[in-house]
C-alpha cells in the first residue's frame, strides 16, 4: 500500500482550479449569465446550462454543513482521526474537503470555516480550517 497521498489528475475543465490552489488562491467557475459559482469545475453551469463561464475567486468562507470523523483511513497515506466535511460556501456551492488545524472533536455542524491549502506534490488541495466569527 502507498504511503503517498493521492494527487488529482488535471483535466482541461479542472486545471485552473488546481493551478490557482498551488498559488494559494481559491478559484471557481462562475457563470456569466446567472452569476453563480459552482463546484466541481465543469464546462457548463449546472444552474442555467450556460457555457459562458469565467474563473473568479469566491471568499473562501463557508460553514460545515455535515461531517464525519474518519477513524480508519483508506490508506497509510492518511493519519486518523481526521474530519471529512461537506462545506457550504458563502456564495452557495457545496464541496467536500477536510477540516484541518483543529481537534476533530471540536468540529460541529455550522462551524464557520475558511479555505486553506495543503501542498501535495506539484499541486495543492483546498481544505478548510475553523475561523473566528467577527461580531457584527
XYZ file of N, CA, C and O in Angstrom, residues 31-129:
396
model
N -20.707 31.495 -13.675
C -21.483 31.673 -14.901
C -21.658 33.157 -15.186
O -22.039 33.921 -14.301
N -21.387 33.553 -16.404
C -21.576 34.959 -16.777
C -23.056 35.299 -16.961
O -23.425 36.458 -16.876
N -23.900 34.291 -17.182
C -25.333 34.542 -17.378
C -26.068 34.702 -16.046
O -26.707 35.718 -15.806
N -25.954 33.708 -15.164
C -26.698 33.767 -13.895
C -25.839 34.244 -12.722
O -26.356 34.433 -11.632
N -24.531 34.415 -12.946
C -23.572 34.959 -11.967
C -23.320 34.040 -10.772
O -22.800 34.464 -9.760
N -23.671 32.767 -10.878
C -23.488 31.842 -9.770
C -22.182 31.072 -9.902
O -21.804 30.652 -10.991
N -21.499 30.872 -8.769
C -20.341 29.992 -8.707
C -20.836 28.548 -8.678
O -21.951 28.285 -8.228
N -19.987 27.638 -9.139
C -20.309 26.225 -8.962
C -19.049 25.405 -8.700
O -17.945 25.803 -9.028
N -19.271 24.287 -8.074
C -18.220 23.313 -7.798
C -18.870 21.949 -7.926
O -19.971 21.746 -7.446
N -18.292 21.085 -8.582
C -16.983 20.899 -9.144
C -16.858 21.634 -10.475
O -17.863 21.849 -11.152
N -15.639 21.999 -10.846
C -15.446 22.683 -12.122
C -15.896 21.819 -13.293
O -15.605 20.621 -13.346
N -16.627 22.429 -14.197
C -17.077 21.769 -15.430
C -17.311 22.838 -16.476
O -17.285 24.022 -16.171
N -17.555 22.433 -17.689
C -17.615 23.357 -18.830
C -18.959 24.051 -18.994
O -19.131 24.828 -19.928
N -19.914 23.793 -18.113
C -21.241 24.402 -18.220
C -21.785 24.672 -16.821
O -21.393 24.049 -15.860
N -22.689 25.623 -16.740
C -23.302 25.992 -15.464
C -24.378 24.965 -15.100
O -25.288 24.727 -15.890
N -24.313 24.378 -13.916
C -25.321 23.388 -13.541
C -26.669 24.015 -13.174
O -27.644 23.301 -12.978
N -26.724 25.346 -13.102
C -27.966 26.028 -12.742
C -28.762 26.455 -13.973
O -29.976 26.315 -14.008
N -28.072 27.018 -14.975
C -28.801 27.519 -16.157
C -28.289 26.911 -17.470
O -28.766 27.273 -18.524
N -27.320 26.036 -17.396
C -26.763 25.303 -18.530
C -25.929 26.165 -19.477
O -25.511 25.717 -20.528
N -25.667 27.385 -19.123
C -24.858 28.275 -19.958
C -23.410 27.758 -20.003
O -22.911 27.207 -19.032
N -22.759 27.966 -21.126
C -21.353 27.569 -21.253
C -20.416 28.773 -21.228
O -19.210 28.624 -21.420
N -20.951 29.955 -20.968
C -20.135 31.172 -20.896
C -19.705 31.371 -19.438
O -20.405 31.988 -18.649
N -18.534 30.820 -19.109
C -18.044 30.827 -17.732
C -16.773 31.654 -17.613
O -16.054 31.854 -18.584
N -16.507 32.095 -16.391
C -15.258 32.773 -16.076
C -14.733 32.183 -14.776
O -15.494 31.632 -13.987
N -13.433 32.297 -14.566
C -12.841 31.886 -13.302
C -12.777 33.104 -12.405
O -12.295 34.160 -12.819
N -13.290 32.971 -11.192
C -13.312 34.077 -10.240
C -12.983 33.522 -8.856
O -12.982 32.303 -8.649
N -12.710 34.417 -7.930
C -12.318 34.000 -6.588
C -13.407 34.321 -5.568
O -13.587 35.476 -5.185
N -14.137 33.271 -5.122
C -15.090 33.488 -4.036
C -14.337 33.776 -2.745
O -13.105 33.671 -2.694
N -15.050 34.090 -1.698
C -14.434 34.490 -0.431
C -13.620 33.382 0.233
O -12.722 33.665 1.021
N -13.946 32.128 -0.048
C -13.275 31.023 0.632
C -13.838 30.759 2.014
O -13.347 29.923 2.756
N -14.912 31.478 2.351
C -15.566 31.302 3.653
C -16.781 30.396 3.488
O -17.417 30.390 2.451
N -17.070 29.652 4.542
C -18.235 28.783 4.494
C -18.549 28.252 5.875
O -18.010 28.726 6.882
N -19.443 27.271 5.898
C -19.788 26.598 7.153
C -19.782 25.094 6.903
O -19.961 24.625 5.770
N -19.580 24.345 7.967
C -19.674 22.895 7.901
C -21.160 22.541 7.835
O -21.924 22.869 8.749
N -21.550 21.913 6.753
C -22.947 21.516 6.568
C -23.197 20.151 7.207
O -24.213 19.930 7.863
N -22.271 19.235 7.003
C -22.299 17.921 7.637
C -20.869 17.392 7.631
O -20.031 17.898 6.889
N -20.583 16.405 8.443
C -19.218 15.900 8.526
C -19.193 14.502 9.127
O -20.177 14.045 9.709
N -18.066 13.866 8.989
C -17.792 12.623 9.689
C -16.342 12.660 10.136
O -15.503 13.303 9.497
N -16.065 12.008 11.224
C -14.691 11.859 11.678
C -14.224 10.480 11.247
O -14.832 9.465 11.630
N -13.188 10.454 10.436
C -12.645 9.203 9.913
C -11.646 8.659 10.920
O -10.674 9.340 11.260
N -11.904 7.442 11.382
C -11.008 6.794 12.342
C -10.202 5.677 11.699
O -9.204 5.244 12.247
N -10.661 5.194 10.547
C -9.936 4.150 9.821
C -9.644 4.680 8.425
O -10.506 4.657 7.549
N -8.445 5.214 8.207
C -8.123 5.839 6.923
C -8.083 4.816 5.786
O -7.845 3.629 6.024
N -8.303 5.289 4.559
C -8.330 4.377 3.406
C -6.952 3.853 3.009
O -6.867 2.881 2.271
N -5.894 4.500 3.494
C -4.539 4.030 3.196
C -3.581 4.599 4.240
O -3.925 5.542 4.953
N -2.366 4.068 4.310
C -1.376 4.597 5.255
C -0.959 6.038 4.945
O -0.295 6.663 5.759
N -1.348 6.561 3.804
C -1.000 7.940 3.438
C -1.767 8.960 4.281
O -1.409 10.130 4.299
N -2.818 8.522 4.968
C -3.641 9.427 5.770
C -3.514 9.065 7.245
O -3.463 7.888 7.593
N -3.497 10.081 8.086
C -3.382 9.879 9.525
C -4.742 10.147 10.175
O -5.290 11.229 10.047
N -5.265 9.144 10.835
C -6.553 9.284 11.506
C -6.315 9.664 12.966
O -5.244 9.391 13.512
N -7.294 10.289 13.592
C -8.588 10.692 13.026
C -8.470 12.008 12.266
O -7.606 12.837 12.555
N -9.359 12.164 11.282
C -9.473 13.433 10.560
C -10.922 13.659 10.189
O -11.729 12.719 10.183
N -11.244 14.912 9.905
C -12.629 15.288 9.618
C -12.809 15.475 8.122
O -12.079 16.250 7.487
N -13.771 14.764 7.560
C -14.187 14.929 6.174
C -15.562 15.589 6.220
O -16.470 15.084 6.891
N -15.699 16.736 5.559
C -16.932 17.522 5.688
C -17.473 17.960 4.341
O -16.744 18.034 3.350
N -18.754 18.262 4.337
C -19.360 18.996 3.228
C -19.405 20.443 3.697
O -19.996 20.757 4.744
N -18.756 21.307 2.929
C -18.683 22.724 3.245
C -19.651 23.464 2.336
O -19.639 23.270 1.123
N -20.492 24.300 2.922
C -21.357 25.169 2.125
C -20.679 26.530 2.078
O -20.524 27.202 3.101
N -20.229 26.905 0.887
C -19.536 28.180 0.721
C -20.511 29.339 0.861
O -21.704 29.205 0.553
N -20.015 30.476 1.289
C -20.849 31.675 1.456
C -21.560 32.026 0.148
O -22.667 32.561 0.170
N -20.934 31.709 -0.981
C -21.514 32.028 -2.289
C -22.476 30.953 -2.792
O -23.020 31.083 -3.882
N -22.672 29.869 -2.013
C -23.679 28.886 -2.360
C -23.217 27.481 -2.673
O -23.856 26.525 -2.242
N -22.136 27.292 -3.436
C -21.758 25.911 -3.764
C -21.395 25.114 -2.516
O -20.997 25.676 -1.491
N -21.501 23.817 -2.665
C -21.085 22.900 -1.610
C -19.944 22.043 -2.143
O -19.939 21.690 -3.325
N -19.005 21.723 -1.265
C -17.884 20.885 -1.677
C -17.397 20.047 -0.501
O -17.557 20.445 0.647
N -16.822 18.902 -0.819
C -16.231 18.066 0.220
C -14.783 18.468 0.410
O -14.072 18.762 -0.548
N -14.358 18.475 1.663
C -12.974 18.792 1.999
C -12.721 18.351 3.429
O -13.660 18.084 4.188
N -11.467 18.318 3.790
C -11.119 18.050 5.180
C -11.182 19.348 5.971
O -10.927 20.424 5.429
N -11.514 19.231 7.248
C -11.400 20.356 8.175
C -10.116 20.086 8.955
O -9.983 19.045 9.607
N -9.174 21.015 8.844
C -7.831 20.834 9.390
C -7.512 21.905 10.430
O -8.294 22.828 10.639
N -6.357 21.772 11.051
C -5.854 22.751 12.018
C -6.740 22.868 13.252
O -6.886 23.959 13.823
N -7.352 21.750 13.641
C -8.164 21.729 14.862
C -8.306 20.285 15.324
O -8.067 19.353 14.548
N -8.705 20.107 16.565
C -9.002 18.768 17.064
C -10.308 18.298 16.411
O -11.277 19.055 16.353
N -10.339 17.074 15.888
C -11.555 16.593 15.232
C -12.821 16.713 16.080
O -13.891 16.996 15.551
N -12.708 16.551 17.400
C -13.914 16.605 18.245
C -14.436 18.013 18.481
O -15.461 18.196 19.134
N -13.773 19.020 17.919
C -14.272 20.395 18.053
C -15.135 20.826 16.869
O -15.763 21.880 16.922
N -15.160 20.029 15.813
C -15.953 20.375 14.623
C -17.415 20.039 14.869
O -17.738 18.984 15.422
N -18.287 20.953 14.473
C -19.733 20.776 14.611
C -20.418 21.252 13.338
O -19.862 22.051 12.584
N -21.643 20.819 13.119
C -22.462 21.384 12.048
C -22.586 22.878 12.330
O -22.870 23.280 13.468
N -22.339 23.695 11.331
C -22.407 25.141 11.494
C -21.080 25.795 11.828
O -21.003 27.025 11.885
N -20.029 25.009 12.048
C -18.711 25.596 12.327
C -18.303 26.488 11.164
O -18.278 26.038 10.011
N -17.995 27.761 11.413
C -17.526 28.640 10.340
C -16.093 28.268 9.947
O -15.254 28.009 10.820
N -15.836 28.196 8.651
C -14.528 27.778 8.161
C -14.029 28.716 7.074
O -14.804 29.475 6.466
N -12.725 28.628 6.828
C -12.038 29.424 5.806
C -11.117 28.488 5.036
O -10.473 27.625 5.635
N -11.034 28.680 3.733
C -10.177 27.820 2.913
C -8.710 27.987 3.293
O -8.266 29.068 3.703
N -7.989 26.902 3.189
C -6.537 26.870 3.331
C -6.059 25.835 2.321
O -6.876 25.155 1.700
N -4.782 25.725 2.123
C -4.287 24.846 1.065
C -3.251 23.874 1.600
O -2.344 24.262 2.325
N -3.410 22.621 1.234
C -2.481 21.562 1.619
C -1.596 21.240 0.431
O -2.077 20.700 -0.573
N -0.299 21.595 0.491
C 0.596 21.222 -0.606
C 0.666 19.704 -0.719
O 0.734 18.999 0.287
N 0.588 19.231 -1.947
C 0.669 17.791 -2.186
C 1.346 17.587 -3.536
O 0.706 17.714 -4.572
N 2.633 17.325 -3.501
C 3.377 17.166 -4.750
C 3.420 18.480 -5.505
O 3.737 19.526 -4.938
N 3.048 18.438 -6.778
C 3.058 19.630 -7.634
C 1.751 20.407 -7.580
O 1.572 21.363 -8.338
N 0.817 19.985 -6.739
C -0.477 20.665 -6.632
C -0.726 21.033 -5.173
O 0.087 20.751 -4.303
N -1.855 21.648 -4.926
C -2.304 21.931 -3.565
C -3.792 21.591 -3.508
O -4.517 21.768 -4.489
N -4.206 21.110 -2.372
C -5.590 20.677 -2.180
C -6.302 21.696 -1.295
O -5.868 21.953 -0.170
N -7.392 22.298 -1.777
C -8.169 23.178 -0.896
C -8.762 22.369 0.260
O -9.395 21.334 0.055
N -8.486 22.816 1.467
C -9.045 22.259 2.692
C -9.629 23.439 3.463
O -9.508 24.580 3.019
N -10.221 23.182 4.603
C -10.810 24.269 5.383
C -10.371 24.180 6.832
O -10.172 23.098 7.368
N -10.216 25.335 7.458
C -9.864 25.414 8.875
C -10.919 26.257 9.570
O -11.514 27.151 8.951
